[in-house]
Short mmCIF file of C-alpha atoms in Angstrom, two decimals:
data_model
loop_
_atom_site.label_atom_id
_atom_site.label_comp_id
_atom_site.label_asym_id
_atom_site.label_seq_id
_atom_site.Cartn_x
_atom_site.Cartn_y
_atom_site.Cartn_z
CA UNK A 814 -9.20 -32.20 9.43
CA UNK A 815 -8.34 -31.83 13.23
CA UNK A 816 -4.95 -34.13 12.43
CA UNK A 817 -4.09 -31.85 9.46
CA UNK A 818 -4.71 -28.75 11.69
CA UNK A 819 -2.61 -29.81 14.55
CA UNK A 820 0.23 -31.31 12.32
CA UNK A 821 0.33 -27.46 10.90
CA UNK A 822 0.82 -25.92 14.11
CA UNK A 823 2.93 -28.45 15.10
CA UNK A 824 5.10 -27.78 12.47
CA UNK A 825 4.76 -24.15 12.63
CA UNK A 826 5.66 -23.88 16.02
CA UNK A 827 9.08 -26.43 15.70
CA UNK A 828 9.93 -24.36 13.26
CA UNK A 829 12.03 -21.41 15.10
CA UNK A 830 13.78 -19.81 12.04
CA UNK A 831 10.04 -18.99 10.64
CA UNK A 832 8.52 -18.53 14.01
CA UNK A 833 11.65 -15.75 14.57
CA UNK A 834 11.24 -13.68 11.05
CA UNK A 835 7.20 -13.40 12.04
CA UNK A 836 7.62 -11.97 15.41
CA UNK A 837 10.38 -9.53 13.54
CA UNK A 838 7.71 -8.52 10.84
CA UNK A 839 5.22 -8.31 12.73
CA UNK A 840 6.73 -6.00 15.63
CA UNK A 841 7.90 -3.75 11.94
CA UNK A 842 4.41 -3.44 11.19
CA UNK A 843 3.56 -2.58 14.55
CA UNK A 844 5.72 0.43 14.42
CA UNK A 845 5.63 1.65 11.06
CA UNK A 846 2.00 3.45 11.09
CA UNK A 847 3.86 5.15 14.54
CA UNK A 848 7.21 6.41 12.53
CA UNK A 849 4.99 7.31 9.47
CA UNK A 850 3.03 9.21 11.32
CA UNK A 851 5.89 11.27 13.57
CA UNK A 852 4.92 14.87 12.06
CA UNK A 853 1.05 14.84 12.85
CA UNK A 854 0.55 12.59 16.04
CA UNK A 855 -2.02 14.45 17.15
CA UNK A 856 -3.98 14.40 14.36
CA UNK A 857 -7.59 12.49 14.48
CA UNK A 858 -8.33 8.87 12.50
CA UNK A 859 -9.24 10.02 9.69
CA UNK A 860 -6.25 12.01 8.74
CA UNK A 861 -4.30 10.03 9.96
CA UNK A 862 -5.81 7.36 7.87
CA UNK A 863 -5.33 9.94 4.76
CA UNK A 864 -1.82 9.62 5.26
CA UNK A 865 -1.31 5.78 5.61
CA UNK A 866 -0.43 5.23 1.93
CA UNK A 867 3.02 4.17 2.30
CA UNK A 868 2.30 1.90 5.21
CA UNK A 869 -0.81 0.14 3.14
CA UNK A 870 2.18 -0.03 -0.11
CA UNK A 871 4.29 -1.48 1.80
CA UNK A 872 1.80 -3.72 3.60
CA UNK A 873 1.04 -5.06 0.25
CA UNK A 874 4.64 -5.43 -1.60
CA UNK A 875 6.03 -6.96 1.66
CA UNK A 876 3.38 -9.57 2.90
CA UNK A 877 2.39 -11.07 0.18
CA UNK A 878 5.76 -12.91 -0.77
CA UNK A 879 6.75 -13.33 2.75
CA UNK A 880 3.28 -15.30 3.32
CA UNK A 881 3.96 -17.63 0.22
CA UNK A 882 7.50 -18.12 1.37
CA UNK A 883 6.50 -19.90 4.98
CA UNK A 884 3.64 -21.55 3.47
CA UNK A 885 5.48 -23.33 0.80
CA UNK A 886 8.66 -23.81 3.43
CA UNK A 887 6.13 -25.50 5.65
CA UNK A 888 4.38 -27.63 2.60
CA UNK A 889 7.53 -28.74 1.44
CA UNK A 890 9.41 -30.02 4.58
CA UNK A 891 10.16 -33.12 4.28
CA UNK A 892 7.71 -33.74 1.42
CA UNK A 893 5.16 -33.25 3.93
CA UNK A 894 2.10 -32.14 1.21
CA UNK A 895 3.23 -35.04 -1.29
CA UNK A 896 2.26 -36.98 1.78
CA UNK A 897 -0.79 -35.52 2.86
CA UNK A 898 -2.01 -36.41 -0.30
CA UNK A 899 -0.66 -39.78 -0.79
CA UNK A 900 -2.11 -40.63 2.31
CA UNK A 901 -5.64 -39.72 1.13
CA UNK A 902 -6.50 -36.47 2.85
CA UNK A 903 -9.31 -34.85 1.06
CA UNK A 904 -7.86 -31.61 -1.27
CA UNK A 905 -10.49 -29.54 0.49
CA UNK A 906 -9.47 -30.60 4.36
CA UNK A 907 -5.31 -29.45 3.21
CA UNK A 908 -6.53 -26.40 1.98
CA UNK A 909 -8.35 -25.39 4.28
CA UNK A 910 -5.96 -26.84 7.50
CA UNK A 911 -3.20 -24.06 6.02
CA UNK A 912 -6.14 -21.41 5.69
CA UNK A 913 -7.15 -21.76 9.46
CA UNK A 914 -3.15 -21.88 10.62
CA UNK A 915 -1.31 -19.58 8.25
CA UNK A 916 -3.84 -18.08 6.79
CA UNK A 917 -5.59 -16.90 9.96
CA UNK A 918 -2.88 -16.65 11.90
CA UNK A 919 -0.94 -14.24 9.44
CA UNK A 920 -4.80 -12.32 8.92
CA UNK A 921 -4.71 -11.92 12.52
CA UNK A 922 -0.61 -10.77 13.38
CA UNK A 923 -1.40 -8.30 10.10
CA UNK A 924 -4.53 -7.13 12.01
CA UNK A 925 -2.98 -6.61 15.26
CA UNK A 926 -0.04 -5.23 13.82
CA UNK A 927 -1.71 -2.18 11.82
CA UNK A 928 -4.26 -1.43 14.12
CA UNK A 929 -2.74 -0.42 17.40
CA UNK A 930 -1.21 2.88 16.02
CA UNK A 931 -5.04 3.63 14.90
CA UNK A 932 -6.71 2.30 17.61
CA UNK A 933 -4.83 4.28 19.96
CA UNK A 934 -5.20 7.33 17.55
CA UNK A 935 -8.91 6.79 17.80
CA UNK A 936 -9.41 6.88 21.42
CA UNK A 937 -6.62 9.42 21.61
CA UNK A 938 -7.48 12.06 18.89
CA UNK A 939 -11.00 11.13 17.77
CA UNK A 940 -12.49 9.90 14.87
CA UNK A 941 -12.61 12.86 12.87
CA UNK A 942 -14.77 12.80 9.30
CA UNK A 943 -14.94 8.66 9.74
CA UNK A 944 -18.61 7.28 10.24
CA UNK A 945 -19.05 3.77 10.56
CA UNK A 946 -15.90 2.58 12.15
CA UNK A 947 -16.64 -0.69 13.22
CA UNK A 948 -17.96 -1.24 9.73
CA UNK A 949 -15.00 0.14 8.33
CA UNK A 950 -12.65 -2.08 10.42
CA UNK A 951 -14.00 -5.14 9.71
CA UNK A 952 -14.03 -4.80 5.99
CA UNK A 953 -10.18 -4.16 6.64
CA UNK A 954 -10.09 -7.12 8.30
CA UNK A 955 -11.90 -8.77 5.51
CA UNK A 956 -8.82 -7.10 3.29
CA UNK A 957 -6.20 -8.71 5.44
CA UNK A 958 -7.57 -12.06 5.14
CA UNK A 959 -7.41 -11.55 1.36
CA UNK A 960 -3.92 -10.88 1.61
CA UNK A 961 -3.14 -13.90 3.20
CA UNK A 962 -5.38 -16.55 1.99
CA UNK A 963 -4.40 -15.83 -1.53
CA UNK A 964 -0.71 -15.65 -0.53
CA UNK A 965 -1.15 -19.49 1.24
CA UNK A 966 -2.77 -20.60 -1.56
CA UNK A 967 -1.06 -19.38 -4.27
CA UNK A 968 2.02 -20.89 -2.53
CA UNK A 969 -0.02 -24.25 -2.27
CA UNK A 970 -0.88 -23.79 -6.33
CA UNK A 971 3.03 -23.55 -7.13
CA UNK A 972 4.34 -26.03 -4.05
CA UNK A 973 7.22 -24.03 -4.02
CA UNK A 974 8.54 -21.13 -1.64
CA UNK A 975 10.55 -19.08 -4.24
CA UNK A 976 8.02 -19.39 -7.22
CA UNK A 977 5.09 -18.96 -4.39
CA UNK A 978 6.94 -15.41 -3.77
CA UNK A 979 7.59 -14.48 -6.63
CA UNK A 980 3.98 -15.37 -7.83
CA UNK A 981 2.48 -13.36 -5.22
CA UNK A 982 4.71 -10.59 -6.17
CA UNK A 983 3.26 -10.67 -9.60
CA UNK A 984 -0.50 -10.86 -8.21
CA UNK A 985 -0.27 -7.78 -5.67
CA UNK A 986 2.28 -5.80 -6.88
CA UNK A 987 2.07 -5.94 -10.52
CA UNK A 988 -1.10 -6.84 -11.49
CA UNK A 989 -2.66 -4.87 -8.54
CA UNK A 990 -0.42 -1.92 -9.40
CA UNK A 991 0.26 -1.49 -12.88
CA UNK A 992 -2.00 -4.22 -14.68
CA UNK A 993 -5.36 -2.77 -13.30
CA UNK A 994 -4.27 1.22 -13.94
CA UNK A 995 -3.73 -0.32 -17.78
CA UNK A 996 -6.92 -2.05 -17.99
CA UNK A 997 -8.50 1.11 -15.68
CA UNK A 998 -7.44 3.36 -18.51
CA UNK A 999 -7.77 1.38 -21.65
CA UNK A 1000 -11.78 0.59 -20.94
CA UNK A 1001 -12.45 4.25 -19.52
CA UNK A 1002 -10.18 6.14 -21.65
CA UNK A 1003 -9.86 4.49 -25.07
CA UNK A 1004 -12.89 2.46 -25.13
CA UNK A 1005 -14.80 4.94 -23.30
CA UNK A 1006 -16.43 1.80 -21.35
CA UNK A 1007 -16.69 4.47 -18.12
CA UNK A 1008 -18.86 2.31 -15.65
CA UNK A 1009 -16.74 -1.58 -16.53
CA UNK A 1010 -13.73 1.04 -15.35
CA UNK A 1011 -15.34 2.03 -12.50
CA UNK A 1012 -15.33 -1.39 -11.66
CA UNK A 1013 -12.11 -2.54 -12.18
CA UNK A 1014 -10.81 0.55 -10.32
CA UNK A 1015 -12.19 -1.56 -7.07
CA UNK A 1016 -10.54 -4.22 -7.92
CA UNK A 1017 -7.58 -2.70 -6.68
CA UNK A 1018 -6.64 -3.93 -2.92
CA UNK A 1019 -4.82 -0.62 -2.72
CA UNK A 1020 -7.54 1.64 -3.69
CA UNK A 1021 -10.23 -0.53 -1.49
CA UNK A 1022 -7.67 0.37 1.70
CA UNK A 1023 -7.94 3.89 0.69
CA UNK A 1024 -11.48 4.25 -0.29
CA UNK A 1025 -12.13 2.77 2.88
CA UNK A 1026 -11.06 5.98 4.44
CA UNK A 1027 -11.28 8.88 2.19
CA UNK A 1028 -15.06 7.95 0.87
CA UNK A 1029 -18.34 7.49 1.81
CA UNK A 1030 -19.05 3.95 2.80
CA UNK A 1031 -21.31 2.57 -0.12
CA UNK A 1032 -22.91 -0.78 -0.91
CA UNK A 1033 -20.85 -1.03 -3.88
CA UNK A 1034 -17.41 -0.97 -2.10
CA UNK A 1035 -18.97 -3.13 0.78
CA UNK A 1036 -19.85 -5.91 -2.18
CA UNK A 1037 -16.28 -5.38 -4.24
CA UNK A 1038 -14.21 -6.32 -0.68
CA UNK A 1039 -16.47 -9.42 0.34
CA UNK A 1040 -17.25 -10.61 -3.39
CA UNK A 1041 -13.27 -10.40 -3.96
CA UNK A 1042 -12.21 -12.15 -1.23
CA UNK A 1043 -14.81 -14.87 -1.74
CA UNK A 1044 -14.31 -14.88 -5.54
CA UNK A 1045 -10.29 -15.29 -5.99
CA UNK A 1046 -10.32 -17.63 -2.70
CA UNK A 1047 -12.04 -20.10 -4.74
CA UNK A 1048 -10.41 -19.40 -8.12
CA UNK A 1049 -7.14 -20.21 -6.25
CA UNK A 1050 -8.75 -22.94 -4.56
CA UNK A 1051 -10.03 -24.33 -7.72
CA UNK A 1052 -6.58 -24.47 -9.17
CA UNK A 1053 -5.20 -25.87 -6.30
CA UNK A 1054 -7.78 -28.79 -6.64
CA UNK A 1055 -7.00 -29.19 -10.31
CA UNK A 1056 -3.46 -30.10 -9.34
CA UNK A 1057 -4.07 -32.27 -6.73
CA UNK A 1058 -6.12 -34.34 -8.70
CA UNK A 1059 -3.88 -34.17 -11.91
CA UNK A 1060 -1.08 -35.20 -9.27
CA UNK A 1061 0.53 -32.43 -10.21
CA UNK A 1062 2.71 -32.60 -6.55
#
């Protein structure tokens, strides 16, 4: 997997036109959190946090297709998956050499990106109502890696940057957006089915970034972030597998 790995950065890294539009998105993500928050700098973490809706909406209707649209650039130069595969590489070792380039490196540019303004904000302003930071903060990490894993492999399910986007725009925008309200309300309100809504209210990535920072921390949310992460990874991965094998490349 070490060839695989190094044969992804290489690429990455020769590859100036995608190298330029991350730096660009991820200096915009830098300083959105700072313009969104221009009428109440001085305010502490937590409000601050309360008001971070439109930078965690646009986090999620933004990154998404852009991470799908590199990862399937990068798979398809050249024919460069067909050949990974054709030469024998193991499904799992391709996956997983895109998860630990793109996928962490786009996890850890998003992570960078929207923490600074808080970070600084913390140190600056205090904390305010937050306990548990450092708990808190890592389960957004843990978000941000969801994000982008999913985005690199659903691009590796499709094998192609356009459908990869638009796919991704489907999974976070309308299926995190408007398909999970519908199902929220149909099982709560019409089938009166209160605590399977419950549920599938946390299976929102939008309303995990906010009850991150408007609630109490509670084993239940703690369990939703890691078991979601965990749980689609391998759903995607198992699809991706399913492919390969099929040859469907």
């Amino acid at each position: 997997m070490n060839r695989l790995i190094k044969a992804e950065w290489y690429r990455l890294t020769k590859s100036r036109g995608i190298l330029f539009w991350i730096v660009v998105g991820t200096l915009f993500f830098t300083i959105h959190p700072f313009l969104n928050a221009l009428d109440h700098l001085d305010a502490d973490l937590s409000t601050q946090l309360m008001n971070s809706s439109p930078v965690f909406f646009i986090l999620i209707m933004v990154l998404p297709p852009a991470y799908a649209l590199v990862t399937g650039k990068l798979y398809n130069k050249g024919k460069l998956g067909y050949h990974e595969i054709m030469t024998g590489n193991d499904c799992f070792k391709i996956v997983c050499s895109k998860l630990l380039t793109e996928g962490m490196l786009f996890s850890l540019l998003c992570t960078l990106a929207l923490s600074t303004f808080y970070i600084i904000t913390c140190f600056r302003n205090g904390v305010g109502a937050l306990d548990h930071i450092l708990i808190r903060f890592i389960l957004y990490i843990v978000i941000f890696m969801h994000i982008a894993f999913c985005s690199v492999l659903i691009a590796l399910c499709v094998r192609k940057p356009g459908v990869g986007a638009v796919a991704c725009y489907f999974r976070f925008i309308l299926f995190d957006m408007a398909g999970l309200p519908l199902l929220f309300w149909l099982t709560g309100t019409v089938l009166g089915l209160d605590q399977v809504a419950f549920h599938i209210m946390h299976l929102s990535l939008m309303n995990k970034m906010q009850m991150l920072f408007s609630e109490a921390l509670s084993t239940r949310l703690i369990l939703h972030i890691l078991l979601g992460f965990v749980l689609e990874v391998l759903l995607w991965y198992a699809i991706i597998y399913r492919g390969m094998k099929k040859k469907k490349y």
